[in-house]
Coordinates of C-alpha atoms in Angstrom, one line a residue:
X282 CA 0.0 0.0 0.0
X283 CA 1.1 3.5 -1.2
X284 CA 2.0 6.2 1.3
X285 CA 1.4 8.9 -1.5
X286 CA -2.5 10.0 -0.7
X287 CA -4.1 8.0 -4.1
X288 CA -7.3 7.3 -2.6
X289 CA -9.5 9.2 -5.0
X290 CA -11.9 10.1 -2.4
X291 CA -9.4 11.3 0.3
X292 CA -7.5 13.4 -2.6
X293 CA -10.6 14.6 -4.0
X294 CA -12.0 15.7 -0.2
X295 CA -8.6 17.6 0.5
X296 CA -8.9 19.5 -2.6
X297 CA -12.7 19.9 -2.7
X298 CA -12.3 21.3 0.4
X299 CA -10.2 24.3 -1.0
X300 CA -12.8 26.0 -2.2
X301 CA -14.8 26.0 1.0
X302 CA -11.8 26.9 2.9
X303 CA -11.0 30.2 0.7
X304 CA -15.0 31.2 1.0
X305 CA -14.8 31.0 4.8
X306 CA -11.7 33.2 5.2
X307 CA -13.7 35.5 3.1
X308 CA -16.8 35.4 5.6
X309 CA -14.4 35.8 8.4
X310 CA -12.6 39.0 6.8
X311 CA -15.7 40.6 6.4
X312 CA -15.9 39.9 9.8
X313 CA -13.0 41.5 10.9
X314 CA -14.1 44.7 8.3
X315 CA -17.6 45.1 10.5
X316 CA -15.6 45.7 13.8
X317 CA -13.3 48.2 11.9
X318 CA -10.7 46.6 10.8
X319 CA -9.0 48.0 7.7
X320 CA -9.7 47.2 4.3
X321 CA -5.9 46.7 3.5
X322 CA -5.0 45.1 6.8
X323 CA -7.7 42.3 6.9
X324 CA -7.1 41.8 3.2
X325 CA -3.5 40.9 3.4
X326 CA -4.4 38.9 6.5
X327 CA -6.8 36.9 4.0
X328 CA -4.5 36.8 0.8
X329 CA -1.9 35.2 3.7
X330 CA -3.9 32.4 5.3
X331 CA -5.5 31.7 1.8
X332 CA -1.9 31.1 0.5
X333 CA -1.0 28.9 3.4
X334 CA -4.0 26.8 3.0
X335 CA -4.1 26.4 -0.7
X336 CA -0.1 25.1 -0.5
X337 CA -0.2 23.3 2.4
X338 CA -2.4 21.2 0.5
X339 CA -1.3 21.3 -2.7
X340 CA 2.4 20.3 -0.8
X341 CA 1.2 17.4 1.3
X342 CA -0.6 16.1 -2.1
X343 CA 2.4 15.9 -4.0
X344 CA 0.9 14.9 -7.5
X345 CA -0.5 16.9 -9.8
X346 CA -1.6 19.7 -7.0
X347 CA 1.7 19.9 -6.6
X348 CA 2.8 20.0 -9.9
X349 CA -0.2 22.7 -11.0
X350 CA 1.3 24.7 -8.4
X351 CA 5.0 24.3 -9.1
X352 CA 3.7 25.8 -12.3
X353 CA 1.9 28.9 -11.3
X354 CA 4.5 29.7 -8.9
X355 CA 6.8 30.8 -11.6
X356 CA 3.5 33.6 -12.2
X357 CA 4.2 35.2 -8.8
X358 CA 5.7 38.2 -10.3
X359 CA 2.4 39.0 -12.4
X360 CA 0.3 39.4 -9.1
X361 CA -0.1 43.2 -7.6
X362 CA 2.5 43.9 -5.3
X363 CA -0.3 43.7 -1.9
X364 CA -1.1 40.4 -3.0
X365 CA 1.7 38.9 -4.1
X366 CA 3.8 39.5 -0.5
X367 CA 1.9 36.7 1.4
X368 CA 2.1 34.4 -1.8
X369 CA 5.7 34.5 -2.5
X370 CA 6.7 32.6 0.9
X371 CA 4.2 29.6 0.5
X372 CA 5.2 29.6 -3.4
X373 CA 8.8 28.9 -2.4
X374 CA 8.2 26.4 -0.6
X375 CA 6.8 24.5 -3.1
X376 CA 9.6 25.4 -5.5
X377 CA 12.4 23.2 -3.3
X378 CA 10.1 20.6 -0.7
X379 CA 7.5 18.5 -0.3
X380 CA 6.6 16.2 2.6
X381 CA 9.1 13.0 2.3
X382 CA 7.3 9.5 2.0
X383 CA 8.7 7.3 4.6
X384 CA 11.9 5.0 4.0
X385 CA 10.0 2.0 4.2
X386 CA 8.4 2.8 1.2
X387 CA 11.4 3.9 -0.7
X388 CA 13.2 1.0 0.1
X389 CA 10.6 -1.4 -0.8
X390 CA 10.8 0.8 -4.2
X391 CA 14.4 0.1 -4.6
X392 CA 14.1 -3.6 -3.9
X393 CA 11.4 -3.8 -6.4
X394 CA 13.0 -2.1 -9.1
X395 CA 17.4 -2.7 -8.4
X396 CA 17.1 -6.2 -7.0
X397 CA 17.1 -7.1 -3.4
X398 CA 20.9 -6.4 -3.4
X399 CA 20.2 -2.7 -4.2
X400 CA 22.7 -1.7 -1.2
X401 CA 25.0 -2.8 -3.1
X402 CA 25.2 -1.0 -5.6
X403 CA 25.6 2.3 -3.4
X404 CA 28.5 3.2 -1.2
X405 CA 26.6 5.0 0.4
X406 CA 23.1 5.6 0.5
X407 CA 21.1 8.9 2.5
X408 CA 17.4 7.6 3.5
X409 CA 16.7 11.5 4.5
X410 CA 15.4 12.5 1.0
X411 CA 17.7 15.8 -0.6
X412 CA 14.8 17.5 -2.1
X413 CA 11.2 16.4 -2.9
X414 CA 9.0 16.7 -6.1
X415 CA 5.3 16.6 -7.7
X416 CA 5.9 12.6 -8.4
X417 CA 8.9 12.0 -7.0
X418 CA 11.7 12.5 -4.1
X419 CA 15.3 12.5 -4.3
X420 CA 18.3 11.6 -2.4
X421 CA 21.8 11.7 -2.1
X422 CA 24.2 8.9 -2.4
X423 CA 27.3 7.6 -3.8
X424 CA 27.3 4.9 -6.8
X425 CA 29.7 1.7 -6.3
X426 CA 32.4 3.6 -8.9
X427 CA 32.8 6.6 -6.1
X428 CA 30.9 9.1 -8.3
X429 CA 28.2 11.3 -5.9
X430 CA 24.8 10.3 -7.1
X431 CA 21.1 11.6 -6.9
X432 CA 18.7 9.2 -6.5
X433 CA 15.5 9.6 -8.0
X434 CA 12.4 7.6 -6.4
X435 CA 9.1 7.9 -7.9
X436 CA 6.4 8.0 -5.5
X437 CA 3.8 4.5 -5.8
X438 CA 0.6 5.8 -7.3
X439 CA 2.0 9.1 -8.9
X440 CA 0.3 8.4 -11.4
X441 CA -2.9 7.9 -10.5
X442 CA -2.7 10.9 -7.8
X443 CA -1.6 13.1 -10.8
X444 CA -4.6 12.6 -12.8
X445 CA -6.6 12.7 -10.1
X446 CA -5.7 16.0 -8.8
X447 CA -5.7 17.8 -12.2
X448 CA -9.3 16.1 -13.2
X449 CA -10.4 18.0 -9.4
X450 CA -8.2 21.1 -10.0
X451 CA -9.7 21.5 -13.5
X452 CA -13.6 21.5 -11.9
X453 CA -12.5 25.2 -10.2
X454 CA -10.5 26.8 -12.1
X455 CA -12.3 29.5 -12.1
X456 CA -11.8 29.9 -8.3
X457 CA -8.2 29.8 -9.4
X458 CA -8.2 32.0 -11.8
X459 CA -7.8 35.5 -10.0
X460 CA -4.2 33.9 -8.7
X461 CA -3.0 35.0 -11.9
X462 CA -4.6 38.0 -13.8
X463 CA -5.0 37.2 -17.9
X464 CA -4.2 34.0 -17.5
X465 CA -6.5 30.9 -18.5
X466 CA -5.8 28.3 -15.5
X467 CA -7.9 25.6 -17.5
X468 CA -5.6 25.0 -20.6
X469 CA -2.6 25.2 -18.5
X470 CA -4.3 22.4 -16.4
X471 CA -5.3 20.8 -19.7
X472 CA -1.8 20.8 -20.9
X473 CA -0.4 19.3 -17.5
X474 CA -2.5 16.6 -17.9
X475 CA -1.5 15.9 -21.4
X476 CA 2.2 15.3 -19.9
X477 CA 1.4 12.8 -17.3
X478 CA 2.5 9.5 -19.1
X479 CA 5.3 11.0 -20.5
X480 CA 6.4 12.5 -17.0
X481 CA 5.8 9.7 -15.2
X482 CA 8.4 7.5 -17.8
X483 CA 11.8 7.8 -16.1
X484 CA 13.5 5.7 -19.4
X485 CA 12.0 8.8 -21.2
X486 CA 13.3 11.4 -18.7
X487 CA 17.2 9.3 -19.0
X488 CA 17.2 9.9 -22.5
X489 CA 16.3 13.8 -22.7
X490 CA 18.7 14.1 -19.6
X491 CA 21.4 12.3 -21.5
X492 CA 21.2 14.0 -24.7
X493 CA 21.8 17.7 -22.9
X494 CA 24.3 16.1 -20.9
X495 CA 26.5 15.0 -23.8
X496 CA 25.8 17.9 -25.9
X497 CA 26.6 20.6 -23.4
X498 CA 29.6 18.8 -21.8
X499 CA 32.6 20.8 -21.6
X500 CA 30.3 24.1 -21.8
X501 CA 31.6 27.1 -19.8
X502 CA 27.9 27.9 -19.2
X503 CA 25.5 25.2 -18.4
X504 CA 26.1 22.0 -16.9
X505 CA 23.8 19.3 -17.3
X506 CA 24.1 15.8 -14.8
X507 CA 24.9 12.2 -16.5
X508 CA 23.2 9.8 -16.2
X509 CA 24.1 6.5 -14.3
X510 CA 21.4 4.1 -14.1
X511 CA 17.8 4.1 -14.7
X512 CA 14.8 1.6 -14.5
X513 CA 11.1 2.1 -13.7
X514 CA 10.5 4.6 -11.0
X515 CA 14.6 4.9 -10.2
X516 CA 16.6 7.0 -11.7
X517 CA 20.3 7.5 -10.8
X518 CA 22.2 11.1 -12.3
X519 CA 25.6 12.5 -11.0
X520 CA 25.0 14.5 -8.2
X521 CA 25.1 18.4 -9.0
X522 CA 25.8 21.3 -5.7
X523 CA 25.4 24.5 -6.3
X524 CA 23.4 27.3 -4.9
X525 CA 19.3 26.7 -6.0
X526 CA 17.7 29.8 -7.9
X527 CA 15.1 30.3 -5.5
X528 CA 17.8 31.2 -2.9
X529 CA 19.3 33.9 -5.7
X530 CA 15.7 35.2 -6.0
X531 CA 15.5 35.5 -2.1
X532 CA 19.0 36.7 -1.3
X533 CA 21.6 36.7 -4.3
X534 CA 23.7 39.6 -5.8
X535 CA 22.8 41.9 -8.4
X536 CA 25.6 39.5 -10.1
X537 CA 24.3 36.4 -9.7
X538 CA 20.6 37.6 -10.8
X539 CA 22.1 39.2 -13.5
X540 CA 24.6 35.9 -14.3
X541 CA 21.4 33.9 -13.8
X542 CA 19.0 35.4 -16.1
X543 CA 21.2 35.6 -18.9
X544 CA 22.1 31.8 -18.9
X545 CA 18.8 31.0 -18.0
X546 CA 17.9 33.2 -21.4
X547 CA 20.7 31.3 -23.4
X548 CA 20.0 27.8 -22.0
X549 CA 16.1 28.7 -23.1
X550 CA 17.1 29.6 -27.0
X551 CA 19.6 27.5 -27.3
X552 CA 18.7 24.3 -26.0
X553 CA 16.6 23.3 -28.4
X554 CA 19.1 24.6 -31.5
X555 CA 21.5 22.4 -29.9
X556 CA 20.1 19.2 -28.7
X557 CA 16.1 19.4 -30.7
X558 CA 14.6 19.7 -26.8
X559 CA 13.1 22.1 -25.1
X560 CA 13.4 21.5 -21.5
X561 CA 9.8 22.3 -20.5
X562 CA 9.7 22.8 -16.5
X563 CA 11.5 26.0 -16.0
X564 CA 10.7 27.0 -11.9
X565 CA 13.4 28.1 -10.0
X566 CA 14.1 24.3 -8.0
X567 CA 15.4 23.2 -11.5
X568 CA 18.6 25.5 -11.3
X569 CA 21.3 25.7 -9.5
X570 CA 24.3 28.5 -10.0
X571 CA 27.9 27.1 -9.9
X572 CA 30.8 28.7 -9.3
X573 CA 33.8 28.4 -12.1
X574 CA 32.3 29.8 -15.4
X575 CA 34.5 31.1 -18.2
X576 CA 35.7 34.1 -16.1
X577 CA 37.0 31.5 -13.1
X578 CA 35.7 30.1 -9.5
X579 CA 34.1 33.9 -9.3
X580 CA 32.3 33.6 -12.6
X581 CA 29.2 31.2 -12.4
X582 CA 27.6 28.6 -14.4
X583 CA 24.1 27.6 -14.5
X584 CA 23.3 24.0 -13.9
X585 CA 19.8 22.5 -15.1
X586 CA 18.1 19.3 -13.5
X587 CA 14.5 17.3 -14.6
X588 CA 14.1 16.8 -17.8
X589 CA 10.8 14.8 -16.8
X590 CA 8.7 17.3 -19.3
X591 CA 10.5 18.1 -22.7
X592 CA 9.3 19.4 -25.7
X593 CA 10.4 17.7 -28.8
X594 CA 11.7 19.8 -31.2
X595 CA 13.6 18.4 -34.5
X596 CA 14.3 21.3 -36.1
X597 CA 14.7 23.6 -32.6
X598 CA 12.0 26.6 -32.5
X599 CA 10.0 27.0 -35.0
X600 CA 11.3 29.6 -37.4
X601 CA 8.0 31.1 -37.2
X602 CA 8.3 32.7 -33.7
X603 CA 12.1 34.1 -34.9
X604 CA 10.7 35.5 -38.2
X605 CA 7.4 37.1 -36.8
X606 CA 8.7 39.0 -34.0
X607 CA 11.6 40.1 -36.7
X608 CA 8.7 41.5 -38.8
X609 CA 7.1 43.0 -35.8
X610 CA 10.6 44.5 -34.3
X611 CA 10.9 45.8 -38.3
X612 CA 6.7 47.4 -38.2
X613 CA 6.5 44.8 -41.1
X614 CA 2.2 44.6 -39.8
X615 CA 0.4 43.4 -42.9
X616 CA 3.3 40.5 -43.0
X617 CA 2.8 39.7 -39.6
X618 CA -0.5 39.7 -39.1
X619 CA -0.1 37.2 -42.5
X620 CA 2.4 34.6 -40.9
X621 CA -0.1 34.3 -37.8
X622 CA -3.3 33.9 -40.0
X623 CA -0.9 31.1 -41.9
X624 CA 0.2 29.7 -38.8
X625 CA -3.2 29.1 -36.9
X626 CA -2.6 32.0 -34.5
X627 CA -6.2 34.0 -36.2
X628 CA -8.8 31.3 -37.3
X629 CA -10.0 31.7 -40.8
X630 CA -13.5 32.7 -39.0
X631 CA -11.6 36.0 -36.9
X632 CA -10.7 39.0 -39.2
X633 CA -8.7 41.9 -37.0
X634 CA -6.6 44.9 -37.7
X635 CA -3.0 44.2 -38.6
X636 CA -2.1 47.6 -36.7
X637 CA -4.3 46.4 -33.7
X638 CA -1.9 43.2 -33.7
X639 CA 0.8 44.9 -33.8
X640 CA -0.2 47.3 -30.8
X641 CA -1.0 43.9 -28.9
X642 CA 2.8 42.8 -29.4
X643 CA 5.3 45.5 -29.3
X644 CA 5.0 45.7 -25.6
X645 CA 5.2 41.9 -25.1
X646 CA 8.4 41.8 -26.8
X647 CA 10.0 45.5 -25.4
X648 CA 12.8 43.3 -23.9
X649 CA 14.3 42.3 -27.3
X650 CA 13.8 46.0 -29.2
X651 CA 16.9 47.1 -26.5
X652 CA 20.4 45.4 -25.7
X653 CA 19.9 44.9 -22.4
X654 CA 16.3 44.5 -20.6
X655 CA 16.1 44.5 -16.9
X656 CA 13.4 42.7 -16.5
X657 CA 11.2 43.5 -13.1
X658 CA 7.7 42.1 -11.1
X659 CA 6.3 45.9 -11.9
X660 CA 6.8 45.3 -15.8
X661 CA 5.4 41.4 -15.5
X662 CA 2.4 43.3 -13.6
X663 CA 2.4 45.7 -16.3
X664 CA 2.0 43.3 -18.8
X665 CA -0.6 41.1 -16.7
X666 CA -2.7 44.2 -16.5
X667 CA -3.2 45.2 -20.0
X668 CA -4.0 42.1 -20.8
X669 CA -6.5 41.3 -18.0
X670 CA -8.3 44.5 -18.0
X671 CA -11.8 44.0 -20.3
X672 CA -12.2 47.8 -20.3
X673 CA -8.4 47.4 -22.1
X674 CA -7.7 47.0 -26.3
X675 CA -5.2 44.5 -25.9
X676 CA -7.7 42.3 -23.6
X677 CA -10.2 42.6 -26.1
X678 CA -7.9 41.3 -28.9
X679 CA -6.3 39.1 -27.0
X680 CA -9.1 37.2 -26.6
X681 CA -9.9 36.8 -30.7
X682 CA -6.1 34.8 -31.1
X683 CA -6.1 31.6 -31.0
X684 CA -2.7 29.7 -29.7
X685 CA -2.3 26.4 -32.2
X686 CA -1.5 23.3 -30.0
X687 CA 2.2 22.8 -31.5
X688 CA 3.1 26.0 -29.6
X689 CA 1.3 25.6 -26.6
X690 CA 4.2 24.2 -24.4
X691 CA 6.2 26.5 -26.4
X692 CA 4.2 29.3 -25.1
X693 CA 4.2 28.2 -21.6
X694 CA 7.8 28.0 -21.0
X695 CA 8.8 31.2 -22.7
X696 CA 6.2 32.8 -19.9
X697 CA 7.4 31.1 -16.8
X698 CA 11.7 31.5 -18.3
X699 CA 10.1 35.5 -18.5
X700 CA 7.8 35.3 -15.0
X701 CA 11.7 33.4 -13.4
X702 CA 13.7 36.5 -14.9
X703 CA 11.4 39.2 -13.4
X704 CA 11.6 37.7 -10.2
X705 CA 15.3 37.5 -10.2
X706 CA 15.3 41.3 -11.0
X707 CA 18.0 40.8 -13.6
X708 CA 19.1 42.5 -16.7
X709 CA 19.6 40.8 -19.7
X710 CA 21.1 40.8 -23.2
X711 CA 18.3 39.3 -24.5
X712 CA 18.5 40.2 -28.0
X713 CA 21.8 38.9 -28.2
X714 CA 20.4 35.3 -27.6
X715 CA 18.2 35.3 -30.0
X716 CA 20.3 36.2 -32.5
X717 CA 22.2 33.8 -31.7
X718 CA 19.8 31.0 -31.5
X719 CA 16.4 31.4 -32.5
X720 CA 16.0 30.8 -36.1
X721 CA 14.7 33.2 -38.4
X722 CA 15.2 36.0 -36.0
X723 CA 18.6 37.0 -38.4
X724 CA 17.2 37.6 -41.8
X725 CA 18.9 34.7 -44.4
X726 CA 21.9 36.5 -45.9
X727 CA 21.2 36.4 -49.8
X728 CA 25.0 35.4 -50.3
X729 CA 24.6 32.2 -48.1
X730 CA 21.5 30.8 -50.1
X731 CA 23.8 31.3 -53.5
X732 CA 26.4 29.6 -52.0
X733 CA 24.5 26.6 -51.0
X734 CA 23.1 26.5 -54.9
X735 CA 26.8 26.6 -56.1
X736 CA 27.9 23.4 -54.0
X737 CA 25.1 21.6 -54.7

């Protein structure tokens, strides 16, 4: 028997109960208004005990509450300043930890799937888990060859508790929605769900891991873990230190934000040039900064871990996205507008104002017009605003585009990379990674297609 709540009806109860929970803190702060409390006062005093409920459960559930919140906490940065104070504590803490499953259970895990002479294949083996996650936990060991190892377990029943959570989450998102102003919670649930199997397929996960591994090994940038050993529901990487981003978010440098961003920028653009992935879970417990980049041990390096959810992309990005915001960089509107009708991004059905398009995007994409972009939570609020606001233009075109299915996750992970940067405060050269690696951002250089004729 699983120690992971699966039990439909005891997940279901905790979550239904959310809901219940959120309206009585509501009756109670009216309450505390009657008897002359301040507006502001009692409402932070809500916004605060909301967060802790909503996380505590979504935490103990592990799962896909977990994972669903793992995923909006990268959004932070796009709530109001008032409400995003009491948040930003209880999001963290889903960002790193999770409630461990007991070491009975992880061992029975290990004898099931490495034999009962598991132990023997460690050194040493830590049953205090390292750091916890939506479907599994992980912890620290060293492999019989000496090499420091993580050890990956995979909770019994993730799978199940996954779907679960995401079918219940899904039945209010409405509720949820206010969390995160202009943004739909029901496709991003949608598109969770649609990951599950995949996530939840550690062979999978080994080869995605591996393939970044190989490709950026050597890099003065990002270091990616190898992969030692993996069956079903165990998988074994080199351990990786380092200093996790959520700490550099709390309490790093203007350096290391600044270091930070811009790798996590590069890592973004030119992952999938380089290895036809795009890593696809991009909160802050997936990084760590480590010291000895190309400058020495006081330069840093940005080191990248689960690859549970990746995007497959042969080709890297779609040369649309590099070629479009080109045009719209270049006021090219009518061609534009023309690329997203051909692309899917305005159904057949929808006829708008190329202009009107345009004033939708040029703000969106301010932070490649410039060489360097700090990127802040008062810009990402910006941003949330116009979009959110029915009285607003943009929220009233917004709501005529359409976002084709091949660029959902696409779409997803570009937002939380953006909603990461703003909360790191950092400035960064964005525009020189996407000339760098985003095709058709660079216009084709005439001379380069004739020279391609003439050897062929």
């Amino acid at each position: 028997m699983s120690d992971l709540p699966r039990k439909a009806v005891t997940r279901t109860a905790k979550l239904a109960a959310l809901p219940l929970g959120i309206a009585g803190r509501a009756t109670w702060g009216f309450g505390k208004r009657i008897v002359g409390e301040s507006a502001e006062l009692v409402g932070r005093e809500l916004q605060q005990r909301t967060a802790e409920q909503l996380f505590k459960v979504l935490g103990e559930l592990k799962g896909g509450a977990m994972k669903f919140g793992q995923a909006l906490s990268v959004f932070e940065s796009a709530l109001p300043e008032e409400v995003a104070g009491p948040y930003r504590a209880a999001l963290t803490k889903l960002q790193e930890a999770a409630p461990p499953m007991p070491t009975r259970t992880v061992h029975a895990v290990l004898e099931e799937r490495l034999g009962e002479g598991w132990h023997e294949l460690f050194l040493e083996f830590e049953d205090k888990p390292a750091a916890a996650a939506s479907i599994g936990q992980v912890h620290r060991g060293v492999w019989h060859d000496g090499r420091e190892v993580a050890v990956k377990v995979q909770y019994p029943g993730a799978g199940e508790a996954l779907l679960s959570d995401l079918n219940q989450l899904s039945r209010f998102s409405r509720l949820l929605g206010p969390l995160i102003p202009g943004m739909d919670i029901k496709p991003l649930i949608a598109e969770l769900k649609d990951r599950v199997s995949e996530e939840l397929d550690y062979g999978l996960e080994a080869q995605a891991q591996q393939a970044h591994a190989e490709e950026f090994t050597d890099d003065p940038d990002v270091v990616v873990p190898q992969v030692v050993h993996q069956s079903d529901q165990v998988l074994v990487t080199e351990w990786m230190d380092g200093i996790p981003l959520s700490e550099i978010i709390s309490d790093g440098t203007q350096e290391q934000r600044d270091r930070a961003g811009q790798l996590l920028a590069r890592f973004l653009f030119s992952g999938p040039a380089r290895t036809g992935l795009l890593h696809a879970d991009p909160h802050p417990g997936n990084f760590r900064l480590l010291p000895g980049g190309p400058e020495g041990e006081d330069d840093w390096r940005l080191g990248v871990l689960d690859f549970g959810t990746v995007d497959r992309l042969p080709g890297g990005l779609p040369a649309t996205i590099g070629e479009s915001l080109r045009m719209t960089l270049d006021g090219e509107a009518e061609a534009v507008y023309e690329l997203l009708c051909v692309e899917g991004f305005v159904k057949e059905t929808i006829e708008l104002d190329p202009d009107a398009v345009m004033d939708y995007l040029l703000p969106i994409i301010e932070p490649a017009q410039v060489e360097e972009f700090t990127f802040t939570r008062g810009w990402m609020r910006s941003q949330a605003a116009r979009v959110a606001d029915p009285r607003s233009p943009a929220y009233q075109l917004g709501k005529q585009l359409n976002l084709p299915p091949s660029y959902l996750l696409i779409h997803r992970v570009t937002l939380s990379t953006i909603g990461v940067l703003c909360q790191l405060g950092a400035t960064v050269r964005l525009r020189e990674e996407l000339e760098e690696w985003l095709p058709g951002f660079v216009p084709e250089d005439p001379a380069d297609g004739e020279e391609a004729v003439a050897e062929a």
